[in-house]
XYZ file of N, CA, C and O in Angstrom:
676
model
N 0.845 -1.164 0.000
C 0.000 0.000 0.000
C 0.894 1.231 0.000
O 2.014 1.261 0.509
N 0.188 2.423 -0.727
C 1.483 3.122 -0.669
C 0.473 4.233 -0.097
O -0.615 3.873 0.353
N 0.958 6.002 -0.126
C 0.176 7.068 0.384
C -0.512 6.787 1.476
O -1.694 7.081 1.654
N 0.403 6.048 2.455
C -0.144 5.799 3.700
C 0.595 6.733 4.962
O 1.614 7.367 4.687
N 0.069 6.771 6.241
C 1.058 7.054 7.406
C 1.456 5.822 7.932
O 0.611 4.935 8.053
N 2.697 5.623 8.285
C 3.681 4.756 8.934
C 3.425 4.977 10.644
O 4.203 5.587 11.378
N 2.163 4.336 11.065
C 2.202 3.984 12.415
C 3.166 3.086 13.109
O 3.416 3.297 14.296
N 3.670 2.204 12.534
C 4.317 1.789 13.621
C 5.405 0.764 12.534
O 5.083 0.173 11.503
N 6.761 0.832 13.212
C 7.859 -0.147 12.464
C 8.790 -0.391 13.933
O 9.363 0.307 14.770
N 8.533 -1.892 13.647
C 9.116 -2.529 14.780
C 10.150 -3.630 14.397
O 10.229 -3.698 13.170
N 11.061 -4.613 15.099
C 11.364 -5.497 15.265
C 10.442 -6.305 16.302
O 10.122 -5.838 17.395
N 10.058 -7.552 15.843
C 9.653 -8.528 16.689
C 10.342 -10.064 16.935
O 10.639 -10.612 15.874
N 10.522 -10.530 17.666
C 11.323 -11.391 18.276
C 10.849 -12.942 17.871
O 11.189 -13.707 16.968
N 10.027 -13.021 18.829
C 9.407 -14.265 18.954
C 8.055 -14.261 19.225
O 7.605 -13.331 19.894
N 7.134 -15.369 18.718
C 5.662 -15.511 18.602
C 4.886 -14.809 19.364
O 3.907 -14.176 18.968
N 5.401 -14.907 20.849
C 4.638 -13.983 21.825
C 4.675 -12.941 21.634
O 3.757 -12.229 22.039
N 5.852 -12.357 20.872
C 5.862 -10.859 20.873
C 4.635 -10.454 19.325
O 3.844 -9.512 19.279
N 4.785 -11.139 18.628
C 3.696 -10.910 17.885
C 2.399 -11.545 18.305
O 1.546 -11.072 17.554
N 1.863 -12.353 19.108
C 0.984 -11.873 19.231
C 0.578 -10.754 20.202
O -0.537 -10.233 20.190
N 1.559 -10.430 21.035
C 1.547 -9.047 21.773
C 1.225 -7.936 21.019
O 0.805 -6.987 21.681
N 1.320 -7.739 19.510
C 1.409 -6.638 19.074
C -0.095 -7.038 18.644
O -0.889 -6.098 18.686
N -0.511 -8.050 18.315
C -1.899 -8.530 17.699
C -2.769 -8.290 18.652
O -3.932 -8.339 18.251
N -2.614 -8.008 19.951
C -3.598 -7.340 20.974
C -3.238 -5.750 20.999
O -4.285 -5.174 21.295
N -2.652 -5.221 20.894
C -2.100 -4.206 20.875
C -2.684 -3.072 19.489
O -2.993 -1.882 19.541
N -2.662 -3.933 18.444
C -4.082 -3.402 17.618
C -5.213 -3.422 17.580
O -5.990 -2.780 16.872
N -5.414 -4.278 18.459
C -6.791 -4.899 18.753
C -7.227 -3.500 19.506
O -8.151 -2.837 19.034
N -6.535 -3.075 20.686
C -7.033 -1.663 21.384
C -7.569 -0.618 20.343
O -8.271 0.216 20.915
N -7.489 -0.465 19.389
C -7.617 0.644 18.286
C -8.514 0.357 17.355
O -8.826 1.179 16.495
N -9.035 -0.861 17.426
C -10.135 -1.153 16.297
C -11.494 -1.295 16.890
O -11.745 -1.587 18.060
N -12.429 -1.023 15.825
C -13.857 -1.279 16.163
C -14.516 -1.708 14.762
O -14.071 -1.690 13.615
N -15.533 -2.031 15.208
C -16.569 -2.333 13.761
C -16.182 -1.554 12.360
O -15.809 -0.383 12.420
N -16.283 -2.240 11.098
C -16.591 -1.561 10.456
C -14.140 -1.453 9.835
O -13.490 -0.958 8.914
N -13.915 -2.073 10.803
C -11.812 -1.709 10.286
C -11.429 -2.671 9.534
O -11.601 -3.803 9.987
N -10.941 -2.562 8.477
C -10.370 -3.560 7.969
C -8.984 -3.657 7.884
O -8.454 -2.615 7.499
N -8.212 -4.607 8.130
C -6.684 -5.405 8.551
C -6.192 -5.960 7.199
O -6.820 -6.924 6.760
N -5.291 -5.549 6.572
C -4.727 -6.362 5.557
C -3.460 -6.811 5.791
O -2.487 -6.074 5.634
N -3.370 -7.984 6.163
C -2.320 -8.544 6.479
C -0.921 -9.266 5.670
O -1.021 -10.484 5.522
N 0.194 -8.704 5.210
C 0.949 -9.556 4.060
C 2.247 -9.663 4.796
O 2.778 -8.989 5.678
N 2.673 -11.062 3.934
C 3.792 -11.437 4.251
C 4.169 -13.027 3.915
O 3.389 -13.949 3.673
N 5.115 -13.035 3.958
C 5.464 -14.746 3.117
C 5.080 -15.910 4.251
O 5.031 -15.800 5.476
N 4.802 -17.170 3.318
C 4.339 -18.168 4.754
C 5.516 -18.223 5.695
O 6.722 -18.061 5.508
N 4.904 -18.462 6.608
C 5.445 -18.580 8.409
C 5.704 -17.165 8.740
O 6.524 -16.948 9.633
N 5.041 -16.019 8.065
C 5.791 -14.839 8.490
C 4.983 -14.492 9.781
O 5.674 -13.595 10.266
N 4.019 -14.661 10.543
C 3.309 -14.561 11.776
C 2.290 -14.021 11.433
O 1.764 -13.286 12.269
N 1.636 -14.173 10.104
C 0.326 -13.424 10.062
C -1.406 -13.911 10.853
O -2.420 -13.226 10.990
N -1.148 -15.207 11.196
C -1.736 -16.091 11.936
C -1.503 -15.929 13.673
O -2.327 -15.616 14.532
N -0.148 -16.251 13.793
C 0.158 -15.965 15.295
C -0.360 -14.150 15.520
O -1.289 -13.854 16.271
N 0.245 -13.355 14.914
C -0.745 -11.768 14.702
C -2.096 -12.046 15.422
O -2.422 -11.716 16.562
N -3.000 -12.918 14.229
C -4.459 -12.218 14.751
C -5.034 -13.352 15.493
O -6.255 -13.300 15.640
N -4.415 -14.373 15.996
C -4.390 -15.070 17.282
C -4.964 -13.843 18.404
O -6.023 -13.585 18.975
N -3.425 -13.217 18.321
C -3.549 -12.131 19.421
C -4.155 -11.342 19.852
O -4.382 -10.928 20.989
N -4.624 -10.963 18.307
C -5.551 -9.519 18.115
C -6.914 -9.972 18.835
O -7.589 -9.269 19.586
N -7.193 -11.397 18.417
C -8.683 -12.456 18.742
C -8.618 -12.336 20.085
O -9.541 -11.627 20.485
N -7.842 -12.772 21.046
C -7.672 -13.066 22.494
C -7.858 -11.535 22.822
O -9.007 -11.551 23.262
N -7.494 -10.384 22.874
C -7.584 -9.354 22.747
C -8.866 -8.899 22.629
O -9.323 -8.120 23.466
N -9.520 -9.291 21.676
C -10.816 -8.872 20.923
C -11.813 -9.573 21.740
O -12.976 -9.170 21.743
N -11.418 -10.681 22.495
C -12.760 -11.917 23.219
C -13.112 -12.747 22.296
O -14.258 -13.165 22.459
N -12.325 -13.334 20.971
C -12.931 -13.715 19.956
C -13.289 -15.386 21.115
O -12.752 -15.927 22.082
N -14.205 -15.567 20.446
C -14.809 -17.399 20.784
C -14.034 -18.287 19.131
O -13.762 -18.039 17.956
N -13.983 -19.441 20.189
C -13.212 -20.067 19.064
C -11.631 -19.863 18.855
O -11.023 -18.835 19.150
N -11.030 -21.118 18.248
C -9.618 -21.022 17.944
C -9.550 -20.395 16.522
O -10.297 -20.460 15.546
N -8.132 -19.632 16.823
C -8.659 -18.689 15.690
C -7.667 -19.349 14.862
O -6.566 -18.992 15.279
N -7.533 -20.213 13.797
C -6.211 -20.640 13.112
C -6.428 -19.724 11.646
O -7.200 -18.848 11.258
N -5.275 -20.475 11.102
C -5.351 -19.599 9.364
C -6.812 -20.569 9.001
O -7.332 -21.534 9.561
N -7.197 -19.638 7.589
C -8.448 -20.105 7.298
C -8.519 -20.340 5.696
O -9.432 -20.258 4.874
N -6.934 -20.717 5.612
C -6.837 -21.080 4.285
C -7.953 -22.025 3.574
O -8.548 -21.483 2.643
N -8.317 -23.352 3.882
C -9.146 -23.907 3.184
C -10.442 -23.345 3.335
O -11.144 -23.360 2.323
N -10.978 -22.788 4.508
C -12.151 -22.455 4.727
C -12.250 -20.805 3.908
O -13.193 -20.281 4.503
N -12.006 -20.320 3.411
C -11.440 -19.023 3.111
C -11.741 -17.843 4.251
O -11.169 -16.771 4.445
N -12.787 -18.426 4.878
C -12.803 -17.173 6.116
C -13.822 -17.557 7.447
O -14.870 -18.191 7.321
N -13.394 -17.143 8.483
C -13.890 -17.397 9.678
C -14.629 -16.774 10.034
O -14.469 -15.806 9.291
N -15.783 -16.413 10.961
C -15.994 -15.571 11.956
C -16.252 -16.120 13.181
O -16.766 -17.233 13.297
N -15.710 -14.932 14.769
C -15.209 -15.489 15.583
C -16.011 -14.503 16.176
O -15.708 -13.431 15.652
N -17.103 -14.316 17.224
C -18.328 -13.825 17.882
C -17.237 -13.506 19.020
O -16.386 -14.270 19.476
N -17.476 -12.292 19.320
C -16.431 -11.979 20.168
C -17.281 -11.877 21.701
O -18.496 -11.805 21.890
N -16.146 -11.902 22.704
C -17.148 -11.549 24.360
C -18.324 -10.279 24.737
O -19.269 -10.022 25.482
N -17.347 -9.627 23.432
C -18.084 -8.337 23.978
C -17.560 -7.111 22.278
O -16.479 -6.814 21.769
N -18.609 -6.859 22.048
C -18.136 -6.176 20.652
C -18.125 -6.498 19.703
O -18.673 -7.601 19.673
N -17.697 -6.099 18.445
C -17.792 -7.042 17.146
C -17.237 -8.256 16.708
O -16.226 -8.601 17.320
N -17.534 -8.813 16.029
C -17.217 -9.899 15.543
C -15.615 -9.518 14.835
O -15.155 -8.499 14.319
N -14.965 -11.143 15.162
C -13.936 -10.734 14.224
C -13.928 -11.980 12.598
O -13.974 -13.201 12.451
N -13.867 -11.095 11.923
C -14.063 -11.939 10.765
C -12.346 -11.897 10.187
O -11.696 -10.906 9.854
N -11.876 -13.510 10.221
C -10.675 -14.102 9.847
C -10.448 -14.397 8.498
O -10.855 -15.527 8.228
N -9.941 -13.793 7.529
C -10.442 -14.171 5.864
C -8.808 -14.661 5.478
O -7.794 -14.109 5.907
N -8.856 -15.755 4.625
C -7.216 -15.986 4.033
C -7.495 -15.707 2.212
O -8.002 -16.682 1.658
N -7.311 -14.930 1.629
C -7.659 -14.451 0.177
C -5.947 -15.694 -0.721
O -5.628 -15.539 -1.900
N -5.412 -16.454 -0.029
C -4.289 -16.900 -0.474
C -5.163 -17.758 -2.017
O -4.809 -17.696 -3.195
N -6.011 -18.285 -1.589
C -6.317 -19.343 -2.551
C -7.108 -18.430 -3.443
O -7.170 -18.970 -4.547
N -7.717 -17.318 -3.441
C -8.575 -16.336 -4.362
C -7.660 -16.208 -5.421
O -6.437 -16.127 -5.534
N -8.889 -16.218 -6.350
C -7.760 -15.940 -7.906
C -7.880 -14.349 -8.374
O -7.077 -13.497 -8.752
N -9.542 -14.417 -8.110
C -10.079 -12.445 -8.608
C -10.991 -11.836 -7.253
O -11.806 -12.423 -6.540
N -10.593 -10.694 -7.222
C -11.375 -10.349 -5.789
C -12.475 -10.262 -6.046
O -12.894 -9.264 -5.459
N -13.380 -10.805 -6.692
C -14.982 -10.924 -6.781
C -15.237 -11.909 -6.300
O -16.437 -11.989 -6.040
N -14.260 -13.355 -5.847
C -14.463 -14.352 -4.774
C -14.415 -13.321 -3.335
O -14.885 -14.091 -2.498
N -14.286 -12.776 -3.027
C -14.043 -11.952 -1.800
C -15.512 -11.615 -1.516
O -16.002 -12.068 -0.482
N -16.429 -10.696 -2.515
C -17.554 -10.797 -2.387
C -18.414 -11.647 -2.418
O -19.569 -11.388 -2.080
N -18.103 -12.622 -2.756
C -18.787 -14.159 -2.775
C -18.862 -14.683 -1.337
O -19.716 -15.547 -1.142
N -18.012 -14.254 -0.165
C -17.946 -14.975 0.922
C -19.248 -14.103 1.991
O -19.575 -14.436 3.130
N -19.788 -12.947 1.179
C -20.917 -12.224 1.786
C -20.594 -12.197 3.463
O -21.280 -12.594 4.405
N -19.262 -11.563 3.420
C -19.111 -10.908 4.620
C -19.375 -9.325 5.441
O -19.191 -8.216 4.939
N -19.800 -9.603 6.679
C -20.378 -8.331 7.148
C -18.893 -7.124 7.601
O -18.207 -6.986 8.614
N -18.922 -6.560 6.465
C -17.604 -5.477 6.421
C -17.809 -4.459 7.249
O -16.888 -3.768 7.686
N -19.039 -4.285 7.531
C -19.415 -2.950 8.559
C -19.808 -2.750 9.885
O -19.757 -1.677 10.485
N -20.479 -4.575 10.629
C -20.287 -4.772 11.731
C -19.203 -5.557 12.487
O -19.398 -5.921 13.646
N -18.128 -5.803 11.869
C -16.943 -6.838 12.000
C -16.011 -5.730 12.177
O -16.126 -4.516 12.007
N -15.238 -6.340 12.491
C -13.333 -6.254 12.444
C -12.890 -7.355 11.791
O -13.048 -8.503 12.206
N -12.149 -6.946 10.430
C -12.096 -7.403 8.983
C -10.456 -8.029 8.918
O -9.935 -7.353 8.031
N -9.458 -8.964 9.428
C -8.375 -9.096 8.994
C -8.331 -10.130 7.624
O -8.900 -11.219 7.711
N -7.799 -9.836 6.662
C -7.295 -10.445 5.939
C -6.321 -10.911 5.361
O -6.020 -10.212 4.393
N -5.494 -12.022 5.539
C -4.737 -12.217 4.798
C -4.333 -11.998 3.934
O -5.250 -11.272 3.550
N -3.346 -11.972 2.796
C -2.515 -11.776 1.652
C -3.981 -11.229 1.167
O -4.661 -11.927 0.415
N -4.359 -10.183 1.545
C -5.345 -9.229 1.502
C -4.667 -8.111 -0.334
O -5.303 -7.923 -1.371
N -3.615 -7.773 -0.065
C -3.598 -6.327 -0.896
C -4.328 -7.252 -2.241
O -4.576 -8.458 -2.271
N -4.559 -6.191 -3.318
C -4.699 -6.239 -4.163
C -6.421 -6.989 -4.174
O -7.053 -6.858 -5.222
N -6.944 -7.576 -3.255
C -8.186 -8.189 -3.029
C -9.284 -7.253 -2.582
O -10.460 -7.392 -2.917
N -8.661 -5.946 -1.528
C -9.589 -5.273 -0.598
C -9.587 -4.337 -1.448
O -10.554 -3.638 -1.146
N -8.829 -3.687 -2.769
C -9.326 -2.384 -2.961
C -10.195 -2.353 -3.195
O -10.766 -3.322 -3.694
N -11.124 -0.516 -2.814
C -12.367 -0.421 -3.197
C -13.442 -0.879 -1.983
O -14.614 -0.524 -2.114
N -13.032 -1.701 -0.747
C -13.804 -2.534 -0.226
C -14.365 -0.723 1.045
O -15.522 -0.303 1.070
N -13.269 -0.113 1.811
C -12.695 0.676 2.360
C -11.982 1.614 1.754
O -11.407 1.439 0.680
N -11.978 2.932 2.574
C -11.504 3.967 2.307
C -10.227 4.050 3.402
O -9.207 4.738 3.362
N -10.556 3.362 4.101
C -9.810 3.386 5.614
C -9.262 1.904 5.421
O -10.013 1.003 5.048
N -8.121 1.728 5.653
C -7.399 0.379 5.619
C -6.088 0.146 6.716
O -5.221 0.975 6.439
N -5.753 -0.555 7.649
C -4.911 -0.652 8.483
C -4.167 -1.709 7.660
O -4.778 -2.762 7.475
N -2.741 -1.566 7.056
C -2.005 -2.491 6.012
C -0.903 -2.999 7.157
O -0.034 -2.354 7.743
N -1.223 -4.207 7.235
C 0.520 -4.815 8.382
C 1.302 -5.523 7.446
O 0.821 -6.319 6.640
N 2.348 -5.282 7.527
C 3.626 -6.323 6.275
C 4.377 -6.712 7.521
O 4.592 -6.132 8.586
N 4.756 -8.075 6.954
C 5.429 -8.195 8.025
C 6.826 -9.101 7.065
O 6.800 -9.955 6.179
N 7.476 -8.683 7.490
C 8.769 -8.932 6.857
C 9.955 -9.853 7.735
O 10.577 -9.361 8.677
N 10.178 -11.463 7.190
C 11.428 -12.349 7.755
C 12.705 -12.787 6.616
O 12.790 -12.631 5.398
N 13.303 -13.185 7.271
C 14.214 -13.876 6.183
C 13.372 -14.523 5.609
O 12.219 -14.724 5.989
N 14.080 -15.045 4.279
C 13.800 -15.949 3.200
C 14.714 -16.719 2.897
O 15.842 -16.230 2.965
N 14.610 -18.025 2.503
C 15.566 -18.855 1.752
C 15.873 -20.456 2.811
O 15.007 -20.924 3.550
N 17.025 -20.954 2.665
C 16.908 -22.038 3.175
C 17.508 -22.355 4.030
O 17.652 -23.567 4.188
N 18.247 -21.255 5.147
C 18.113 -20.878 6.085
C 16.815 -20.174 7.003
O 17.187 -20.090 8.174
N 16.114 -19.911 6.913
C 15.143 -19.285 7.463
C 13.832 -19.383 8.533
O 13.086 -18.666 9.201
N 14.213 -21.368 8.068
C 12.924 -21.660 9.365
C 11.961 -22.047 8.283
O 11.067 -22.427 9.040
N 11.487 -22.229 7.131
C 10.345 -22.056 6.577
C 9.870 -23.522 6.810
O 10.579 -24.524 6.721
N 8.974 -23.488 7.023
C 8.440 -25.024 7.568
C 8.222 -26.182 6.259
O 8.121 -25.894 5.066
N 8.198 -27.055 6.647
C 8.448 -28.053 5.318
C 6.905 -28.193 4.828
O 6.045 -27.525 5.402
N 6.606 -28.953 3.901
C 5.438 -28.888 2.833
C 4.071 -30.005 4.288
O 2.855 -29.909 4.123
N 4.565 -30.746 5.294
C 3.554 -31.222 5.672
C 3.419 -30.492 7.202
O 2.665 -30.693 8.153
N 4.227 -29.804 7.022
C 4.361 -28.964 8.660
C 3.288 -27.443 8.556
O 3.174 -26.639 7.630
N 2.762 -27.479 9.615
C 1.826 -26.305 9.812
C 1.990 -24.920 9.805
O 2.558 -24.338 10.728
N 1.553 -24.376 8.871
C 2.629 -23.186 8.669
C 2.465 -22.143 9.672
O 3.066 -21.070 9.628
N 1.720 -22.450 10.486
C 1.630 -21.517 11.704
C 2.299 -22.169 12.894
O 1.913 -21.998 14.050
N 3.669 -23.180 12.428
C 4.327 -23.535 13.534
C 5.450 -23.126 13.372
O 6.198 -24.081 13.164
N 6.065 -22.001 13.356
C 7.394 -21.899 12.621
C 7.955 -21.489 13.962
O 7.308 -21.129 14.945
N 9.579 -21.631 13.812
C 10.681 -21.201 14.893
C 10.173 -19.299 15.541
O 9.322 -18.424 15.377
N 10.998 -19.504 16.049
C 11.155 -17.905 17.161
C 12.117 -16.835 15.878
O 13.281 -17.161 15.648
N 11.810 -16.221 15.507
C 13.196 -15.236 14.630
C 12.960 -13.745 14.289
O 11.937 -13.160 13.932
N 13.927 -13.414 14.457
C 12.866 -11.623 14.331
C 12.391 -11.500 13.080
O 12.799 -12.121 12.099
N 11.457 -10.631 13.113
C 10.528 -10.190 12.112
C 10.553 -8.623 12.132
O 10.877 -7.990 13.136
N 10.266 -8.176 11.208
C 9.900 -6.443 11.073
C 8.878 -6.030 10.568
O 8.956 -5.924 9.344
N 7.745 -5.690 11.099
C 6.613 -5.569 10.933
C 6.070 -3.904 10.850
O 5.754 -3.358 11.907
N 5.975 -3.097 9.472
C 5.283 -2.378 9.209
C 3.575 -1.628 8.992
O 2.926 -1.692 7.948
N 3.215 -1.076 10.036
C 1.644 -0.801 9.900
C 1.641 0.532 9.284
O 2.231 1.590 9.504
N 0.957 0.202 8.618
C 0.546 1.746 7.341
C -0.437 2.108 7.449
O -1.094 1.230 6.890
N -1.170 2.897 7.823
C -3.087 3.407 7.852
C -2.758 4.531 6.826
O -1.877 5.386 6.743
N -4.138 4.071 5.872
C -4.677 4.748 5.116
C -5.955 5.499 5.032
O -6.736 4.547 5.036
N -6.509 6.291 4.977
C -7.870 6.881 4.826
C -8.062 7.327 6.016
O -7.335 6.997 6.953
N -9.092 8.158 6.136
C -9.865 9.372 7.389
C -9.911 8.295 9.111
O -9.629 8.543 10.284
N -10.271 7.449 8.580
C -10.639 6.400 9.800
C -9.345 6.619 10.862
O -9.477 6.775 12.076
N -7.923 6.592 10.049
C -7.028 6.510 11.153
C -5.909 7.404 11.258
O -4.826 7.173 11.796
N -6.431 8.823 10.476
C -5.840 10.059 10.685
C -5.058 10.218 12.112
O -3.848 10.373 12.279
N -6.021 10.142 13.027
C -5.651 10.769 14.496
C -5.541 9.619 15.448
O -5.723 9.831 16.647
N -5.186 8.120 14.901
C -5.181 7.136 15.747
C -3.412 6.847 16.059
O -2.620 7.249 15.207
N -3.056 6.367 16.911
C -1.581 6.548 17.191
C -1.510 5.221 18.210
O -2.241 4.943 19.161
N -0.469 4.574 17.712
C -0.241 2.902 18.184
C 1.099 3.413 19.243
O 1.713 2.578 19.907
């Protein structure tokens, strides 16, 4: 995403610390926000909105929702959080096909860009950035890709549009 403000650029450590930060956005959202989440597999985009969920009161385990393409998770108190993985989408008109409630939810999506434009004017963009290659931890083809090692990560949040002018992480 580009023509955004740069809320927040961090180093993160290990799993806990991302999902620490996944509650930590969670304080700043309400109905109606949408989360676009990118980054290569095992990059913590899962362990993320784990956090954000526990945070949020979500009910239910919140895993990736790759085969299912999207979750929703009825929270304790407040909106719903709706869990979407766009990995397997080919054109974002499957996106509208999943007839999700964009305006009473809290919206994260996975490998989201290029799927949500148009959806929002207001967009909270997280990248989250690890090594690559064959050093890196990347989990093998039958291993869960939300089980990966401890390794830092650098995780960029970008807000775009009126919604998060005056919001500050």
């Amino acid at each position: 995403m580009t023509d955004g403000r740069v809320l927040l650029d961090t180093a993160v450590a290990t799993t806990d610390e991302m999902g620490a930060l996944g509650a930590r956005l969670a304080a700043v959202l309400r109905a109606g926000d949408l989360v676009v989440l990118t980054g290569p597999l095992g990059a913590g985009k899962t362990t993320l909105t784990r956090g954000l969920g526990a945070a949020l009161g979500a009910r239910g385990q919140v895993s990736s929702p790759t085969f299912v393409l999207a979750r929703t998770h009825p929270t304790t108190s407040g909106p719903d959080l709706v869990h979407v993985d766009a990995y397997r989408l080919s054109d974002p008109v499957e996106l509208d096909d999943l007839d999700l409630d964009w305006d009473a939810s809290v919206v994260v999506v996975e490998w989201g860009r290029g799927f949500v434009d148009g959806i929002s004017d207001s967009v909270l963009d997280v990248e989250i950035v690890r090594a690559t290659g064959a050093d890196a931890g990347v989990p093998d083809d039958d291993a869960d890709p939300d089980d990966v090692p401890d390794e830092p990560r650098r995780v960029i949040v970008t807000a775009t549009g009126p919604r998060w002018a005056h919001v500050r992480l």
